[in-house]
Every structure is written in structure tokens, then in C-alpha cells.
Amino acid sequence: MRVPVLRSVADLRAALAPWRHAGETIGLVPTMGALHEGHLSLVRLAKAECRRAVATIFVNPSQFGANEDLSAYPRDEAADLKLLDSVETDLLFAPAVEEIYPPGFATTVTVAGLTEHLCGPHRPGHFAGVATVVTKLLTQALPDQAYFGEKDFQQLQVIRRLARDLDLPVAIRGGATMRGVDGLALSSRNRYLTAEDRAKAAALPRLLREAAKRLAGGGEADAVLSEVRQGLTTAGFTRIDYVTLADEAALQPLPRAAAGSRVFAAAWLGRTRLIDNWPVK
Ligand code: AMP
């Protein structure tokens, strides 16, 4: 098998129309490429729930800040195609930047509220970039279901909100975070880590898991989270953007755990920013 690759919205729509007319359900898996098992788990979920799984690869410039890693972001379409082939992806949509943002492009989708905390203040414009490109991908492909990872939990909630608010006829599905044996969430950005930093990185999920346990036992967020910050610094993290307990629905910070809360963190190892989250049960 060889996954067909389409570059234009017109070709994508032409390829999907006969499937839709035949009553075949379509699952969409948007990615930025440099694929790993986290992405593949979403394609597998799409294949399990829909007749067709369509992946997209688009490194979206509008979601990167001026000082972020857009030009360095890992790209390897040949390797990605092999992986997509291995999970029987039906189609890959991999447009050029001009196809998504032609000259004169002037529209932005912003989601209020959910973007005020966690990554929002640290990455100005990031979620507007994500919301805009995901809105476009959803209206271009008109899938029945679209799949996003819980690893980027705030992103998942932002996309759920925009799909609801804009009446997009698509079910947004979340997939569990895939992790390495040491617990580190798989991420395309892990490729930036030196072997030494890769070893330090495992402290992030470990500290979040321990914090979630203590918060579930009634611990005060202030005390538990400041220990996580100390633990990250001791482990060698060079900068901490946030360590926060928040409710899953509105992503508002909480003083102590309640039903449906999660610990969230973003921290840096040198020039690599890692994020993770853990449910408090
Ligand atoms: P990205 O290519 O990083 O933009 O990610 C594309 C999609 O894959 C997003 O919905 C991510 O949340 C999801 N994803 C990334 N890493 C993981 C992971 N370790 N486990 C599950 N999903 C993931």
C-alpha cells in the first residue's frame, strides 16, 4: 500500500466526495508531521471508529511565535509516509503554506476564556493560529470525526469549543497520551533533546503523577505545585512557564482538586519546551 498524498484543497474535496456519497465515514487526524506513536495512535483510533482515516501534515506558521522553532521544526515526509502506510491511512493531505494562506488571507479564529491560562499567556497568538488552521482543515475535509491528543489538552478543549461555537458538523475526539517507557510524553520536539536532557525530561511526568496523587488525597494546590516546581528545578529544568491545577472543562486554576481536574505544566530544558498534564482522580 502507498498512501496517496494530496496538496490542494480542490483535490482533497474531490477525493473525499465519493467516499461521503458512498456513506463512508471519515476521520481526520491533523498533525505537523515528524510523526511518532502518539500520532499513529490517533490514526488507529480514527480507523477503528471511521471507515476512512485521513491524516494532514501542515507545519502551521501562524501558531509559532516570532522567537519559536518554526524554521527548525523537524520535517521528514518520506519517513512520515512509511508510518502512515503502516497504519493503513487512506489519504494524506500535505498542503504548502500558500495553499492554506494565499495572498490576502485576513481571517483569524480566536477562542476566548479557554486560552487565558496555561499556555495562552506564554504563547501569545498560538491558539489563534491553531484555531484558525483547524477551522480551515475541518471545513476543507468536512470529516465525521476529528482526532486530537490529550497531550495537548488545552488545544483539545479549544478545538471542542470552536467546533461547538461555529456549529461545525464534526465530533471532536480526544486520544490518550502516548508515553515512552520512562513516562515522557512522545513529542516531535523530543528530537531536539540531547541524551542528557532526555534523561532529565522524565522528571516532568513523574512529578505530575506524584502531584496528582497528593492532590487527589486533598493536598493544597499551592503547596503541592510549589514542590513540583522545586522538583523540576532540581532535575535540571532551566525555566518553568507554569505548573497549575485546573478544571478540565474551563481550564480555570483551582486551589484544590475537584471532580474533573488535572495538573498541567510547561517547562524548558535548554531551548526545548515540554508540556504535559495528568488527571487527578
Ligand atoms: P503535532 O504534530 O504535535 O501538532 O500533534 C498532532 C496531534 O497529535 C495533536 O492532536 C497532538 O495532541 C497529538 N499528539 C502529539 N503527541 C501525542 C502523544 N504523545 N500522545 C497522543 N497524542 C499526541
CSV table of C-alpha atoms and ligand atoms in Angstrom, one decimal:
chain,number,residue,atom,x,y,z
A,1,MET,CA,0.0,0.0,0.0
A,2,ARG,CA,1.1,3.5,-0.6
A,3,VAL,CA,-0.8,6.5,0.9
A,4,PRO,CA,-1.9,9.0,-1.7
A,5,VAL,CA,-0.7,12.5,-1.0
A,6,LEU,CA,-2.8,15.5,-2.0
A,7,ARG,CA,-1.6,19.1,-2.0
A,8,SER,CA,-4.6,21.2,-2.8
A,9,VAL,CA,-8.0,21.7,-1.2
A,10,ALA,CA,-9.7,21.1,-4.5
A,11,ASP,CA,-8.0,17.7,-4.8
A,12,LEU,CA,-8.8,16.8,-1.2
A,13,ARG,CA,-12.5,17.6,-1.7
A,14,ALA,CA,-12.6,15.7,-5.0
A,15,ALA,CA,-11.1,12.6,-3.2
A,16,LEU,CA,-13.4,12.7,-0.2
A,17,ALA,CA,-16.7,13.4,-2.1
A,18,PRO,CA,-17.1,9.8,-3.5
A,19,TRP,CA,-16.4,8.3,0.0
A,20,ARG,CA,-19.0,10.6,1.5
A,21,HIS,CA,-21.6,9.8,-1.2
A,22,ALA,CA,-21.0,6.1,-0.6
A,23,GLY,CA,-21.9,6.6,3.0
A,24,GLU,CA,-18.3,6.0,4.3
A,25,THR,CA,-17.5,7.8,7.5
A,26,ILE,CA,-14.3,9.9,7.5
A,27,GLY,CA,-11.9,10.5,10.5
A,28,LEU,CA,-9.5,13.4,10.3
A,29,VAL,CA,-6.1,13.4,12.1
A,30,PRO,CA,-4.4,16.8,11.8
A,31,THR,CA,-0.6,16.9,12.6
A,32,MET,CA,2.5,18.9,11.9
A,33,GLY,CA,4.4,15.8,10.8
A,34,ALA,CA,7.6,14.3,12.4
A,35,LEU,CA,5.2,11.5,13.3
A,36,HIS,CA,5.6,9.2,16.2
A,37,GLU,CA,3.4,6.6,18.0
A,38,GLY,CA,1.3,9.4,19.5
A,39,HIS,CA,0.1,10.5,16.1
A,40,LEU,CA,-0.3,6.9,14.9
A,41,SER,CA,-2.5,6.1,17.9
A,42,LEU,CA,-4.9,8.8,16.7
A,43,VAL,CA,-4.9,7.3,13.2
A,44,ARG,CA,-5.6,3.9,14.6
A,45,LEU,CA,-8.5,5.3,16.7
A,46,ALA,CA,-9.8,7.0,13.5
A,47,LYS,CA,-9.6,3.7,11.6
A,48,ALA,CA,-11.3,1.9,14.4
A,49,GLU,CA,-14.2,4.4,14.5
A,50,CYS,CA,-14.5,5.5,10.9
A,51,ARG,CA,-14.3,3.8,7.5
A,52,ARG,CA,-11.6,6.2,6.3
A,53,ALA,CA,-8.7,7.8,8.1
A,54,VAL,CA,-7.3,11.0,6.6
A,55,ALA,CA,-4.1,12.5,8.0
A,56,THR,CA,-2.9,16.0,7.5
A,57,ILE,CA,0.6,17.3,7.8
A,58,PHE,CA,1.0,21.1,7.9
A,59,VAL,CA,3.6,23.0,9.9
A,60,ASN,CA,1.4,25.9,10.5
A,61,PRO,CA,3.4,29.2,10.6
A,62,SER,CA,0.7,31.2,12.3
A,63,GLN,CA,0.8,29.1,15.5
A,64,PHE,CA,4.6,29.7,16.0
A,65,GLY,CA,5.7,32.9,17.9
A,66,ALA,CA,8.4,35.1,16.5
A,67,ASN,CA,11.1,33.5,18.7
A,68,GLU,CA,9.8,29.9,18.3
A,69,ASP,CA,11.2,27.0,16.3
A,70,LEU,CA,9.2,27.3,13.0
A,71,SER,CA,12.3,27.0,10.7
A,72,ALA,CA,13.9,24.3,12.9
A,73,TYR,CA,10.7,22.2,13.2
A,74,PRO,CA,11.6,18.6,12.2
A,75,ARG,CA,10.2,17.7,8.7
A,76,ASP,CA,10.6,14.2,7.1
A,77,GLU,CA,7.7,13.5,4.8
A,78,ALA,CA,9.2,10.2,3.5
A,79,ALA,CA,9.5,8.7,7.0
A,80,ASP,CA,6.0,10.0,7.9
A,81,LEU,CA,4.5,8.3,4.8
A,82,LYS,CA,6.0,5.0,5.8
A,83,LEU,CA,4.5,5.3,9.3
A,84,LEU,CA,1.1,6.4,7.8
A,85,ASP,CA,1.3,3.4,5.5
A,86,SER,CA,1.9,1.1,8.4
A,87,VAL,CA,-1.4,2.0,10.0
A,88,GLU,CA,-3.4,2.0,6.7
A,89,THR,CA,-4.1,5.7,6.4
A,90,ASP,CA,-6.3,6.2,3.5
A,91,LEU,CA,-5.0,9.6,2.4
A,92,LEU,CA,-2.5,12.3,3.4
A,93,PHE,CA,-3.3,16.0,2.8
A,94,ALA,CA,0.0,17.9,3.0
A,95,PRO,CA,-0.5,21.4,1.5
A,96,ALA,CA,2.1,24.1,1.0
A,97,VAL,CA,1.8,27.3,3.1
A,98,GLU,CA,0.3,29.3,0.1
A,99,GLU,CA,-2.5,26.8,-0.2
A,100,ILE,CA,-3.6,27.4,3.3
A,101,TYR,CA,-2.7,31.1,3.5
A,102,PRO,CA,-3.0,32.6,0.0
A,103,PRO,CA,-2.1,36.2,-0.6
A,104,GLY,CA,-4.6,38.5,1.1
A,105,PHE,CA,-5.6,36.0,3.8
A,106,ALA,CA,-7.1,38.1,6.5
A,107,THR,CA,-9.3,35.9,8.9
A,108,THR,CA,-8.4,34.7,12.4
A,109,VAL,CA,-10.5,32.5,14.6
A,110,THR,CA,-10.0,33.2,18.3
A,111,VAL,CA,-11.4,31.3,21.3
A,112,ALA,CA,-11.8,33.4,24.4
A,113,GLY,CA,-11.7,32.1,28.0
A,114,LEU,CA,-10.1,28.7,27.5
A,115,THR,CA,-6.9,30.4,26.2
A,116,GLU,CA,-6.5,32.8,29.1
A,117,HIS,CA,-4.5,30.4,31.3
A,118,LEU,CA,-1.8,27.7,31.0
A,119,CYS,CA,0.0,28.1,27.6
A,120,GLY,CA,-2.1,31.1,26.5
A,121,PRO,CA,-0.2,33.9,28.2
A,122,HIS,CA,3.2,32.2,27.4
A,123,ARG,CA,2.5,31.8,23.7
A,124,PRO,CA,0.6,34.9,22.5
A,125,GLY,CA,-1.2,34.2,19.3
A,126,HIS,CA,-0.5,30.5,19.4
A,127,PHE,CA,-4.1,29.3,20.0
A,128,ALA,CA,-5.5,31.8,17.4
A,129,GLY,CA,-3.1,30.2,14.9
A,130,VAL,CA,-4.2,26.7,15.9
A,131,ALA,CA,-7.9,27.6,15.9
A,132,THR,CA,-7.7,29.2,12.5
A,133,VAL,CA,-5.9,26.4,10.8
A,134,VAL,CA,-8.0,23.7,12.5
A,135,THR,CA,-11.2,25.5,11.5
A,136,LYS,CA,-9.9,25.5,7.9
A,137,LEU,CA,-8.9,21.9,7.9
A,138,LEU,CA,-12.3,20.9,9.3
A,139,THR,CA,-14.2,22.9,6.7
A,140,GLN,CA,-11.9,21.7,3.9
A,141,ALA,CA,-12.3,18.0,4.8
A,142,LEU,CA,-15.7,18.0,6.5
A,143,PRO,CA,-14.9,14.8,8.4
A,144,ASP,CA,-17.4,13.0,10.6
A,145,GLN,CA,-14.9,12.9,13.5
A,146,ALA,CA,-11.6,14.6,14.1
A,147,TYR,CA,-8.9,13.3,16.5
A,148,PHE,CA,-6.6,15.3,18.8
A,149,GLY,CA,-4.3,14.2,21.6
A,150,GLU,CA,-4.9,14.7,25.3
A,151,LYS,CA,-1.2,15.5,25.5
A,152,ASP,CA,-2.1,19.0,24.2
A,153,PHE,CA,-5.2,19.1,26.5
A,154,GLN,CA,-5.7,22.9,26.2
A,155,GLN,CA,-5.6,22.6,22.4
A,156,LEU,CA,-8.2,19.8,22.5
A,157,GLN,CA,-10.6,21.9,24.6
A,158,VAL,CA,-10.1,24.9,22.4
A,159,ILE,CA,-11.0,22.8,19.3
A,160,ARG,CA,-14.0,21.3,21.0
A,161,ARG,CA,-15.2,24.9,21.9
A,162,LEU,CA,-14.7,26.3,18.4
A,163,ALA,CA,-16.4,23.3,16.7
A,164,ARG,CA,-19.4,23.8,19.0
A,165,ASP,CA,-19.5,27.6,18.7
A,166,LEU,CA,-19.2,27.5,14.9
A,167,ASP,CA,-21.7,24.7,14.5
A,168,LEU,CA,-19.2,22.6,12.6
A,169,PRO,CA,-20.8,19.2,12.0
A,170,VAL,CA,-17.9,17.1,13.4
A,171,ALA,CA,-17.4,15.2,16.6
A,172,ILE,CA,-14.1,16.1,18.3
A,173,ARG,CA,-12.4,13.0,19.8
A,174,GLY,CA,-9.6,13.0,22.3
A,175,GLY,CA,-6.9,10.3,22.3
A,176,ALA,CA,-4.8,9.2,25.4
A,177,THR,CA,-1.3,10.5,25.7
A,178,MET,CA,1.3,8.0,24.4
A,179,ARG,CA,4.5,7.8,26.5
A,180,GLY,CA,7.9,6.4,26.4
A,181,VAL,CA,9.0,3.7,28.9
A,182,ASP,CA,10.2,6.4,31.2
A,183,GLY,CA,6.8,8.1,31.1
A,184,LEU,CA,7.8,11.1,29.0
A,185,ALA,CA,5.0,12.0,26.6
A,186,LEU,CA,6.0,11.4,23.0
A,187,SER,CA,6.5,14.7,21.1
A,188,SER,CA,8.1,15.7,17.8
A,189,ARG,CA,10.1,18.2,19.9
A,190,ASN,CA,11.7,15.4,21.9
A,191,ARG,CA,14.1,15.1,18.9
A,192,TYR,CA,15.7,18.3,20.0
A,193,LEU,CA,16.8,16.9,23.4
A,194,THR,CA,20.4,15.8,24.0
A,195,ALA,CA,20.7,12.3,25.6
A,196,GLU,CA,21.5,14.1,28.9
A,197,ASP,CA,18.3,16.3,28.7
A,198,ARG,CA,16.2,13.3,27.6
A,199,ALA,CA,17.1,11.6,30.9
A,200,LYS,CA,16.2,14.8,32.9
A,201,ALA,CA,12.9,15.1,31.0
A,202,ALA,CA,11.4,12.0,32.6
A,203,ALA,CA,11.1,14.0,35.9
A,204,LEU,CA,8.2,16.0,34.4
A,205,PRO,CA,5.7,13.2,34.1
A,206,ARG,CA,6.9,11.6,37.3
A,207,LEU,CA,6.4,14.9,39.3
A,208,LEU,CA,3.0,15.4,37.8
A,209,ARG,CA,1.9,11.9,38.5
A,210,GLU,CA,3.0,12.2,42.2
A,211,ALA,CA,1.4,15.7,42.5
A,212,ALA,CA,-1.9,14.3,41.1
A,213,LYS,CA,-1.9,11.6,43.7
A,214,ARG,CA,-1.3,14.1,46.5
A,215,LEU,CA,-4.0,16.5,45.2
A,216,ALA,CA,-6.4,13.6,44.9
A,217,GLY,CA,-5.7,12.9,48.6
A,218,GLY,CA,-6.8,16.5,49.5
A,219,GLY,CA,-3.5,18.3,49.3
A,220,GLU,CA,-3.5,22.2,48.8
A,221,ALA,CA,-2.5,23.1,45.3
A,222,ASP,CA,-0.2,25.9,46.4
A,223,ALA,CA,2.0,23.5,48.5
A,224,VAL,CA,1.9,20.6,46.1
A,225,LEU,CA,2.6,22.6,43.0
A,226,SER,CA,5.5,24.5,44.5
A,227,GLU,CA,7.1,21.2,45.3
A,228,VAL,CA,6.7,20.2,41.6
A,229,ARG,CA,8.4,23.5,40.7
A,230,GLN,CA,11.3,22.7,43.0
A,231,GLY,CA,11.5,19.2,41.7
A,232,LEU,CA,11.7,20.4,38.1
A,233,THR,CA,14.5,22.8,39.0
A,234,THR,CA,16.4,20.1,40.9
A,235,ALA,CA,16.0,17.7,37.9
A,236,GLY,CA,17.7,20.3,35.7
A,237,PHE,CA,14.8,22.1,34.0
A,238,THR,CA,16.1,25.6,33.2
A,239,ARG,CA,12.8,27.5,33.1
A,240,ILE,CA,9.3,26.8,34.2
A,241,ASP,CA,6.4,28.5,32.4
A,242,TYR,CA,3.7,27.2,34.7
A,243,VAL,CA,2.6,24.3,37.0
A,244,THR,CA,-1.1,24.6,37.5
A,245,LEU,CA,-4.1,22.7,38.9
A,246,ALA,CA,-7.1,23.5,36.7
A,247,ASP,CA,-10.5,22.1,35.9
A,248,GLU,CA,-10.7,20.1,32.7
A,249,ALA,CA,-13.8,21.9,31.2
A,250,ALA,CA,-13.0,25.6,31.6
A,251,LEU,CA,-9.2,25.3,32.4
A,252,GLN,CA,-9.6,27.7,35.3
A,253,PRO,CA,-6.9,27.4,38.0
A,254,LEU,CA,-8.2,25.7,41.2
A,255,PRO,CA,-7.0,26.0,44.9
A,256,ARG,CA,-7.6,22.3,45.5
A,257,ALA,CA,-8.8,19.3,43.4
A,258,ALA,CA,-12.4,18.8,42.5
A,259,ALA,CA,-14.2,16.4,40.2
A,260,GLY,CA,-12.6,16.6,36.7
A,261,SER,CA,-9.4,18.4,37.5
A,262,ARG,CA,-5.9,18.0,36.0
A,263,VAL,CA,-2.4,19.1,36.7
A,264,PHE,CA,-0.7,20.9,33.8
A,265,ALA,CA,2.9,22.0,33.3
A,266,ALA,CA,5.2,23.6,30.8
A,267,ALA,CA,8.9,23.8,31.4
A,268,TRP,CA,12.1,24.2,29.4
A,269,LEU,CA,15.2,22.0,29.1
A,270,GLY,CA,17.6,24.4,27.4
A,271,ARG,CA,15.9,25.5,24.2
A,272,THR,CA,13.2,22.8,24.3
A,273,ARG,CA,9.8,23.5,25.8
A,274,LEU,CA,8.0,20.4,27.1
A,275,ILE,CA,4.3,20.3,28.2
A,276,ASP,CA,2.4,17.6,29.9
A,277,ASN,CA,-0.7,17.0,32.1
A,278,TRP,CA,-2.1,14.4,34.4
A,279,PRO,CA,-5.6,13.7,35.6
A,280,VAL,CA,-6.4,14.0,39.3
A,281,LYS,CA,-8.6,11.0,40.1
B,1,AMP,P1,1.5,17.8,16.5
B,1,AMP,O1,2.0,17.2,15.3
B,1,AMP,O2,2.5,17.9,17.6
B,1,AMP,O3,0.8,19.1,16.2
B,1,AMP,O4,0.4,16.8,17.1
B,1,AMP,C1,-0.7,16.4,16.2
B,1,AMP,C2,-1.7,15.7,17.1
B,1,AMP,O5,-1.1,14.6,17.7
B,1,AMP,C3,-2.3,16.6,18.2
B,1,AMP,O6,-3.6,16.4,18.3
B,1,AMP,C4,-1.5,16.2,19.4
B,1,AMP,O7,-2.2,16.4,20.6
B,1,AMP,C5,-1.3,14.7,19.1
B,1,AMP,N1,-0.2,14.1,19.9
B,1,AMP,C6,1.1,14.6,19.9
B,1,AMP,N2,1.8,13.9,20.8
B,1,AMP,C7,1.0,12.9,21.3
B,1,AMP,C8,1.1,11.9,22.2
B,1,AMP,N3,2.3,11.6,22.9
B,1,AMP,N4,0.1,11.1,22.5
B,1,AMP,C9,-1.1,11.3,21.9
B,1,AMP,N5,-1.3,12.3,21.0
B,1,AMP,C10,-0.3,13.1,20.7
